[in-house]
Amino acid sequence: MKRIALFSTFLTILLASCGSLTTTKQKIKLYVFDCGNIDVSDISVFSPGHDKGQKKTLKNTCYLIDHPKGKLIWDTGLPDGLISKKNGLTNGVFHLTVKKTLEEQLRDVNVDPKTIDYIALSHFHFDHSGNTNLFENSRLLIQKEEFDAIYSKDAKKYHFDPQSYSKLSKENAIVLDGRYQVFGDDLVTIIKTVGHTPGHQSLMLRLEDEGNVVLSGDLYHFEKNRKHKRVPSFNYDKKTTKESMRQVDELLKKENATLWIQHDPVQYTKFKFSPKYYQ
Ligand SMILES: [Zn+2]
């Protein structure tokens, strides 16, 4: 009898400790923000030789990842300053508008941009780097090739605008070479997906309810281009872009992950936007 009682006490302790393990399991929250609209008057720039003269409205999304160990902002969108231009701004084939600033969307969920631990951009094109200077206190997570390009005297040649990230601390940056687990576990992982720019990167998230998600950056701009594996005319390197597309396909399969295309207008209609969040 005594032995049975002892055994059952042991079992109770074991089950209780298992229970506490489950409740302390790390979880992340993912907020999606609307970071502007991009009307394109000729989408063949994204698919050379196809869709000449066709129009499309691309969306622009930014993300906040809230991990128990800190916060990461992923992409910063079109400049908030555009909100003052009622009719938007035309830049070549692109017409840009902002309806609500990123700063305001962050404040709506009680987040002060100055308190965000990390900033990572998929790449430094103007529609992803527009509000980077809001995050001057955050540590930059960046692939070495992108770091060298944004701080080179030829930054503009890569279509980067040094003014848009002038307040970032270069000295404080964490310069990466490939995969990087932002919070030291496998919940938030930066993946190197070069080609669109010299050091383009994507972000893999393990969400408890939503499952595994990969944020595309500009690996693709919309679903049709993904389907046909088309490489925009302004990409830095076509061959490495194709290789990154192949690697991400493999990753999505291996991890049973969904690719969220940050500019895709159809996916946009299904997103749950902040203050709601995914977890
Ligand atoms: Zn881009």
CSV table of C-alpha atoms and ligand atoms in Angstrom, one decimal:
chain,number,residue,atom,x,y,z
A,1,MET,CA,0.0,0.0,0.0
A,2,LYS,CA,2.7,2.4,1.1
A,3,ARG,CA,4.6,1.8,-2.2
A,4,ILE,CA,1.4,2.6,-4.2
A,5,ALA,CA,0.9,5.8,-2.2
A,6,LEU,CA,4.5,6.8,-2.8
A,7,PHE,CA,4.2,6.0,-6.5
A,8,SER,CA,1.0,8.1,-6.8
A,9,THR,CA,2.6,11.0,-5.1
A,10,PHE,CA,5.6,10.8,-7.5
A,11,LEU,CA,3.1,10.7,-10.4
A,12,THR,CA,1.3,13.7,-9.1
A,13,ILE,CA,4.5,15.7,-8.8
A,14,LEU,CA,5.6,14.6,-12.3
A,15,LEU,CA,2.3,15.6,-13.9
A,16,ALA,CA,2.3,18.9,-12.1
A,17,SER,CA,5.8,19.7,-13.3
A,18,CYS,CA,4.7,18.7,-16.9
A,19,GLY,CA,1.8,21.1,-16.5
A,20,SER,CA,4.0,24.0,-15.4
A,21,LEU,CA,6.3,23.2,-18.3
A,22,THR,CA,3.4,23.7,-20.8
A,23,THR,CA,2.3,26.9,-19.2
A,24,THR,CA,5.7,28.5,-19.3
A,25,LYS,CA,6.3,27.5,-23.0
A,26,GLN,CA,7.4,30.6,-24.9
A,27,LYS,CA,4.8,32.2,-27.2
A,28,ILE,CA,5.0,35.1,-29.6
A,29,LYS,CA,2.5,37.6,-30.9
A,30,LEU,CA,2.6,38.9,-34.4
A,31,TYR,CA,1.0,42.3,-35.3
A,32,VAL,CA,0.4,43.3,-38.9
A,33,PHE,CA,0.4,47.0,-39.9
A,34,ASP,CA,-0.7,48.7,-43.1
A,35,CYS,CA,2.4,50.6,-44.2
A,36,GLY,CA,1.0,52.3,-47.3
A,37,ASN,CA,-0.3,51.7,-50.8
A,38,ILE,CA,1.6,51.4,-54.1
A,39,ASP,CA,-0.3,51.9,-57.3
A,40,VAL,CA,1.8,50.6,-60.2
A,41,SER,CA,1.0,51.9,-63.6
A,42,ASP,CA,3.0,49.1,-65.4
A,43,ILE,CA,3.6,45.9,-63.5
A,44,SER,CA,6.0,44.6,-66.2
A,45,VAL,CA,8.8,46.0,-64.1
A,46,PHE,CA,8.2,43.0,-61.8
A,47,SER,CA,7.9,40.5,-64.7
A,48,PRO,CA,10.0,41.6,-67.7
A,49,GLY,CA,8.4,40.6,-71.0
A,50,HIS,CA,5.0,40.0,-69.4
A,51,ASP,CA,1.9,42.1,-68.5
A,52,LYS,CA,3.2,45.2,-70.3
A,53,GLY,CA,1.1,48.3,-69.4
A,54,GLN,CA,-1.0,46.4,-66.9
A,55,LYS,CA,-1.9,48.2,-63.6
A,56,LYS,CA,-2.0,46.8,-60.2
A,57,THR,CA,-2.3,48.1,-56.6
A,58,LEU,CA,0.3,46.6,-54.4
A,59,LYS,CA,-0.1,46.7,-50.6
A,60,ASN,CA,2.7,47.3,-48.1
A,61,THR,CA,2.8,45.6,-44.8
A,62,CYS,CA,5.1,45.9,-41.7
A,63,TYR,CA,5.2,43.6,-38.7
A,64,LEU,CA,5.9,43.7,-35.0
A,65,ILE,CA,6.9,40.5,-33.3
A,66,ASP,CA,6.4,40.4,-29.5
A,67,HIS,CA,8.5,37.7,-27.9
A,68,PRO,CA,8.8,37.2,-24.1
A,69,LYS,CA,12.4,38.3,-24.4
A,70,GLY,CA,11.8,41.4,-26.5
A,71,LYS,CA,10.3,43.1,-29.5
A,72,LEU,CA,11.4,43.1,-33.2
A,73,ILE,CA,10.1,45.4,-35.9
A,74,TRP,CA,10.2,43.8,-39.4
A,75,ASP,CA,10.2,46.4,-42.2
A,76,THR,CA,9.1,50.0,-41.7
A,77,GLY,CA,7.1,50.8,-44.8
A,78,LEU,CA,6.6,54.0,-46.8
A,79,PRO,CA,7.5,57.2,-44.9
A,80,ASP,CA,4.9,58.3,-42.5
A,81,GLY,CA,5.4,61.9,-43.8
A,82,LEU,CA,3.5,60.9,-47.0
A,83,ILE,CA,0.3,61.2,-45.0
A,84,SER,CA,0.4,64.9,-45.4
A,85,LYS,CA,0.3,64.5,-49.2
A,86,LYS,CA,-3.5,64.1,-49.8
A,87,ASN,CA,-3.0,63.0,-53.4
A,88,GLY,CA,0.1,60.9,-52.7
A,89,LEU,CA,3.4,61.0,-54.5
A,90,THR,CA,4.4,59.7,-57.9
A,91,ASN,CA,7.8,58.1,-58.4
A,92,GLY,CA,8.2,56.6,-61.8
A,93,VAL,CA,5.6,53.9,-62.3
A,94,PHE,CA,4.8,54.0,-58.6
A,95,HIS,CA,2.1,56.1,-57.0
A,96,LEU,CA,2.5,56.1,-53.2
A,97,THR,CA,0.0,56.8,-50.5
A,98,VAL,CA,-0.2,56.4,-46.7
A,99,LYS,CA,-3.5,56.5,-44.8
A,100,LYS,CA,-2.3,55.9,-41.2
A,101,THR,CA,1.2,56.3,-39.9
A,102,LEU,CA,3.2,53.4,-38.6
A,103,GLU,CA,4.0,55.4,-35.5
A,104,GLU,CA,0.3,55.9,-34.7
A,105,GLN,CA,-0.4,52.2,-35.3
A,106,LEU,CA,2.3,51.3,-32.8
A,107,ARG,CA,1.0,53.8,-30.3
A,108,ASP,CA,-2.5,52.2,-30.7
A,109,VAL,CA,-1.1,49.0,-29.2
A,110,ASN,CA,0.9,51.0,-26.5
A,111,VAL,CA,4.3,50.5,-28.2
A,112,ASP,CA,6.8,53.3,-28.1
A,113,PRO,CA,9.0,52.9,-31.2
A,114,LYS,CA,12.0,54.0,-29.1
A,115,THR,CA,11.6,50.9,-26.8
A,116,ILE,CA,11.7,48.2,-29.5
A,117,ASP,CA,14.8,46.0,-29.0
A,118,TYR,CA,15.5,45.0,-32.6
A,119,ILE,CA,14.9,46.2,-36.1
A,120,ALA,CA,15.3,44.1,-39.2
A,121,LEU,CA,14.4,45.1,-42.7
A,122,SER,CA,13.9,42.5,-45.4
A,123,HIS,CA,16.0,45.0,-47.5
A,124,PHE,CA,16.6,48.7,-47.7
A,125,HIS,CA,14.4,49.8,-50.7
A,126,PHE,CA,12.4,53.0,-49.9
A,127,ASP,CA,9.1,51.2,-49.4
A,128,HIS,CA,10.6,49.1,-46.6
A,129,SER,CA,12.9,51.6,-45.0
A,130,GLY,CA,10.6,54.7,-44.9
A,131,ASN,CA,10.3,54.9,-41.1
A,132,THR,CA,13.6,53.4,-40.0
A,133,ASN,CA,14.7,56.5,-38.2
A,134,LEU,CA,11.8,56.0,-35.7
A,135,PHE,CA,13.8,53.0,-34.3
A,136,GLU,CA,17.1,54.7,-33.5
A,137,ASN,CA,17.4,52.9,-30.2
A,138,SER,CA,16.8,49.4,-31.7
A,139,ARG,CA,19.7,47.1,-32.7
A,140,LEU,CA,19.8,46.5,-36.4
A,141,LEU,CA,19.9,42.9,-37.6
A,142,ILE,CA,21.3,42.8,-41.1
A,143,GLN,CA,23.1,40.5,-43.5
A,144,LYS,CA,26.7,41.5,-44.1
A,145,GLU,CA,26.2,42.1,-47.9
A,146,GLU,CA,23.3,44.5,-47.1
A,147,PHE,CA,25.3,46.2,-44.4
A,148,ASP,CA,28.2,46.8,-46.8
A,149,ALA,CA,25.8,48.1,-49.4
A,150,ILE,CA,23.8,50.5,-47.3
A,151,TYR,CA,27.0,52.1,-45.8
A,152,SER,CA,28.9,52.2,-49.1
A,153,LYS,CA,29.3,55.4,-51.0
A,154,ASP,CA,27.4,53.7,-53.8
A,155,ALA,CA,24.3,53.1,-51.7
A,156,LYS,CA,22.1,55.0,-54.2
A,157,LYS,CA,23.2,52.7,-56.9
A,158,TYR,CA,21.4,49.9,-55.0
A,159,HIS,CA,18.3,52.1,-54.8
A,160,PHE,CA,18.9,52.8,-51.1
A,161,ASP,CA,18.3,56.2,-49.5
A,162,PRO,CA,20.9,56.8,-46.7
A,163,GLN,CA,18.7,59.6,-45.3
A,164,SER,CA,16.0,57.1,-44.5
A,165,TYR,CA,18.3,55.2,-42.1
A,166,SER,CA,20.6,58.0,-41.0
A,167,LYS,CA,19.7,57.6,-37.3
A,168,LEU,CA,20.4,53.9,-37.0
A,169,SER,CA,23.5,53.0,-35.0
A,170,LYS,CA,26.0,51.4,-37.4
A,171,GLU,CA,28.3,50.5,-34.5
A,172,ASN,CA,25.5,48.7,-32.6
A,173,ALA,CA,24.3,46.6,-35.6
A,174,ILE,CA,24.5,42.8,-35.5
A,175,VAL,CA,25.9,41.8,-38.8
A,176,LEU,CA,24.8,38.4,-40.0
A,177,ASP,CA,25.9,35.7,-42.3
A,178,GLY,CA,22.8,33.6,-42.9
A,179,ARG,CA,20.4,32.2,-40.4
A,180,TYR,CA,19.9,33.9,-37.1
A,181,GLN,CA,17.6,33.1,-34.2
A,182,VAL,CA,16.7,36.6,-32.9
A,183,PHE,CA,15.8,35.6,-29.4
A,184,GLY,CA,18.0,32.5,-29.0
A,185,ASP,CA,15.2,30.0,-29.6
A,186,ASP,CA,13.6,28.8,-32.9
A,187,LEU,CA,10.5,31.0,-32.7
A,188,VAL,CA,11.8,33.9,-34.7
A,189,THR,CA,14.5,33.2,-37.3
A,190,ILE,CA,16.0,35.4,-40.0
A,191,ILE,CA,16.7,33.6,-43.2
A,192,LYS,CA,19.1,34.8,-45.8
A,193,THR,CA,17.3,35.2,-49.2
A,194,VAL,CA,19.6,37.3,-51.3
A,195,GLY,CA,19.1,38.5,-54.9
A,196,HIS,CA,16.5,41.2,-54.8
A,197,THR,CA,19.2,43.3,-53.0
A,198,PRO,CA,22.7,42.2,-52.1
A,199,GLY,CA,21.7,41.0,-48.6
A,200,HIS,CA,17.9,40.5,-48.8
A,201,GLN,CA,16.4,38.4,-45.9
A,202,SER,CA,13.1,36.8,-44.9
A,203,LEU,CA,11.7,36.0,-41.5
A,204,MET,CA,10.4,32.6,-40.3
A,205,LEU,CA,8.0,32.6,-37.3
A,206,ARG,CA,6.7,29.7,-35.3
A,207,LEU,CA,3.2,30.8,-34.1
A,208,GLU,CA,1.4,28.5,-31.7
A,209,ASP,CA,-2.1,28.8,-33.3
A,210,GLU,CA,-1.3,30.1,-36.8
A,211,GLY,CA,1.5,27.6,-37.4
A,212,ASN,CA,4.8,28.4,-39.2
A,213,VAL,CA,4.9,31.5,-41.3
A,214,VAL,CA,7.6,33.0,-43.5
A,215,LEU,CA,7.5,36.7,-44.2
A,216,SER,CA,8.7,37.1,-47.8
A,217,GLY,CA,10.2,40.5,-47.9
A,218,ASP,CA,10.4,41.1,-51.7
A,219,LEU,CA,11.4,37.6,-52.6
A,220,TYR,CA,8.1,37.9,-54.5
A,221,HIS,CA,5.8,41.0,-54.9
A,222,PHE,CA,2.5,39.1,-55.7
A,223,GLU,CA,1.2,35.6,-56.2
A,224,LYS,CA,1.3,35.6,-60.0
A,225,ASN,CA,5.0,36.3,-59.9
A,226,ARG,CA,5.5,33.5,-57.3
A,227,LYS,CA,3.6,31.1,-59.5
A,228,HIS,CA,5.8,31.8,-62.5
A,229,LYS,CA,9.0,32.5,-60.5
A,230,ARG,CA,9.5,35.9,-62.3
A,231,VAL,CA,12.4,38.1,-61.3
A,232,PRO,CA,11.8,41.9,-61.4
A,233,SER,CA,14.0,43.9,-63.8
A,234,PHE,CA,15.5,46.0,-60.9
A,235,ASN,CA,16.7,43.0,-58.8
A,236,TYR,CA,20.4,43.1,-57.9
A,237,ASP,CA,21.1,39.6,-59.1
A,238,LYS,CA,18.8,37.2,-61.1
A,239,LYS,CA,20.7,34.0,-60.5
A,240,THR,CA,20.8,34.3,-56.7
A,241,THR,CA,17.2,35.4,-56.6
A,242,LYS,CA,16.2,32.2,-58.3
A,243,GLU,CA,18.3,30.2,-55.9
A,244,SER,CA,16.7,32.0,-52.9
A,245,MET,CA,13.2,31.1,-54.4
A,246,ARG,CA,14.3,27.5,-54.6
A,247,GLN,CA,15.6,27.4,-51.0
A,248,VAL,CA,12.5,29.1,-49.6
A,249,ASP,CA,10.3,26.5,-51.5
A,250,GLU,CA,12.3,23.8,-49.8
A,251,LEU,CA,12.0,25.5,-46.4
A,252,LEU,CA,8.2,26.0,-46.7
A,253,LYS,CA,7.8,22.3,-47.5
A,254,LYS,CA,10.1,21.1,-44.7
A,255,GLU,CA,8.5,23.3,-42.1
A,256,ASN,CA,5.0,23.1,-43.4
A,257,ALA,CA,5.0,26.9,-43.4
A,258,THR,CA,2.9,29.5,-45.2
A,259,LEU,CA,4.5,32.3,-47.2
A,260,TRP,CA,3.1,35.7,-46.5
A,261,ILE,CA,3.8,37.9,-49.5
A,262,GLN,CA,4.1,41.4,-48.0
A,263,HIS,CA,2.9,43.4,-51.1
A,264,ASP,CA,0.3,40.9,-52.3
A,265,PRO,CA,-3.1,42.6,-52.6
A,266,VAL,CA,-5.1,39.4,-52.3
A,267,GLN,CA,-3.4,38.1,-49.2
A,268,TYR,CA,-3.8,41.6,-47.8
A,269,THR,CA,-7.6,41.3,-47.8
A,270,LYS,CA,-7.3,38.2,-45.5
A,271,PHE,CA,-4.8,39.7,-43.0
A,272,LYS,CA,-5.9,40.4,-39.5
A,273,PHE,CA,-4.5,43.9,-38.8
A,274,SER,CA,-3.3,45.4,-35.6
A,275,PRO,CA,-4.6,45.9,-32.9
A,276,LYS,CA,-5.6,42.3,-33.4
A,277,TYR,CA,-2.7,39.9,-33.6
A,278,TYR,CA,-1.7,36.4,-34.5
A,279,GLN,CA,-0.2,34.0,-32.0
B,1,ZN,ZN,12.2,45.9,-52.9
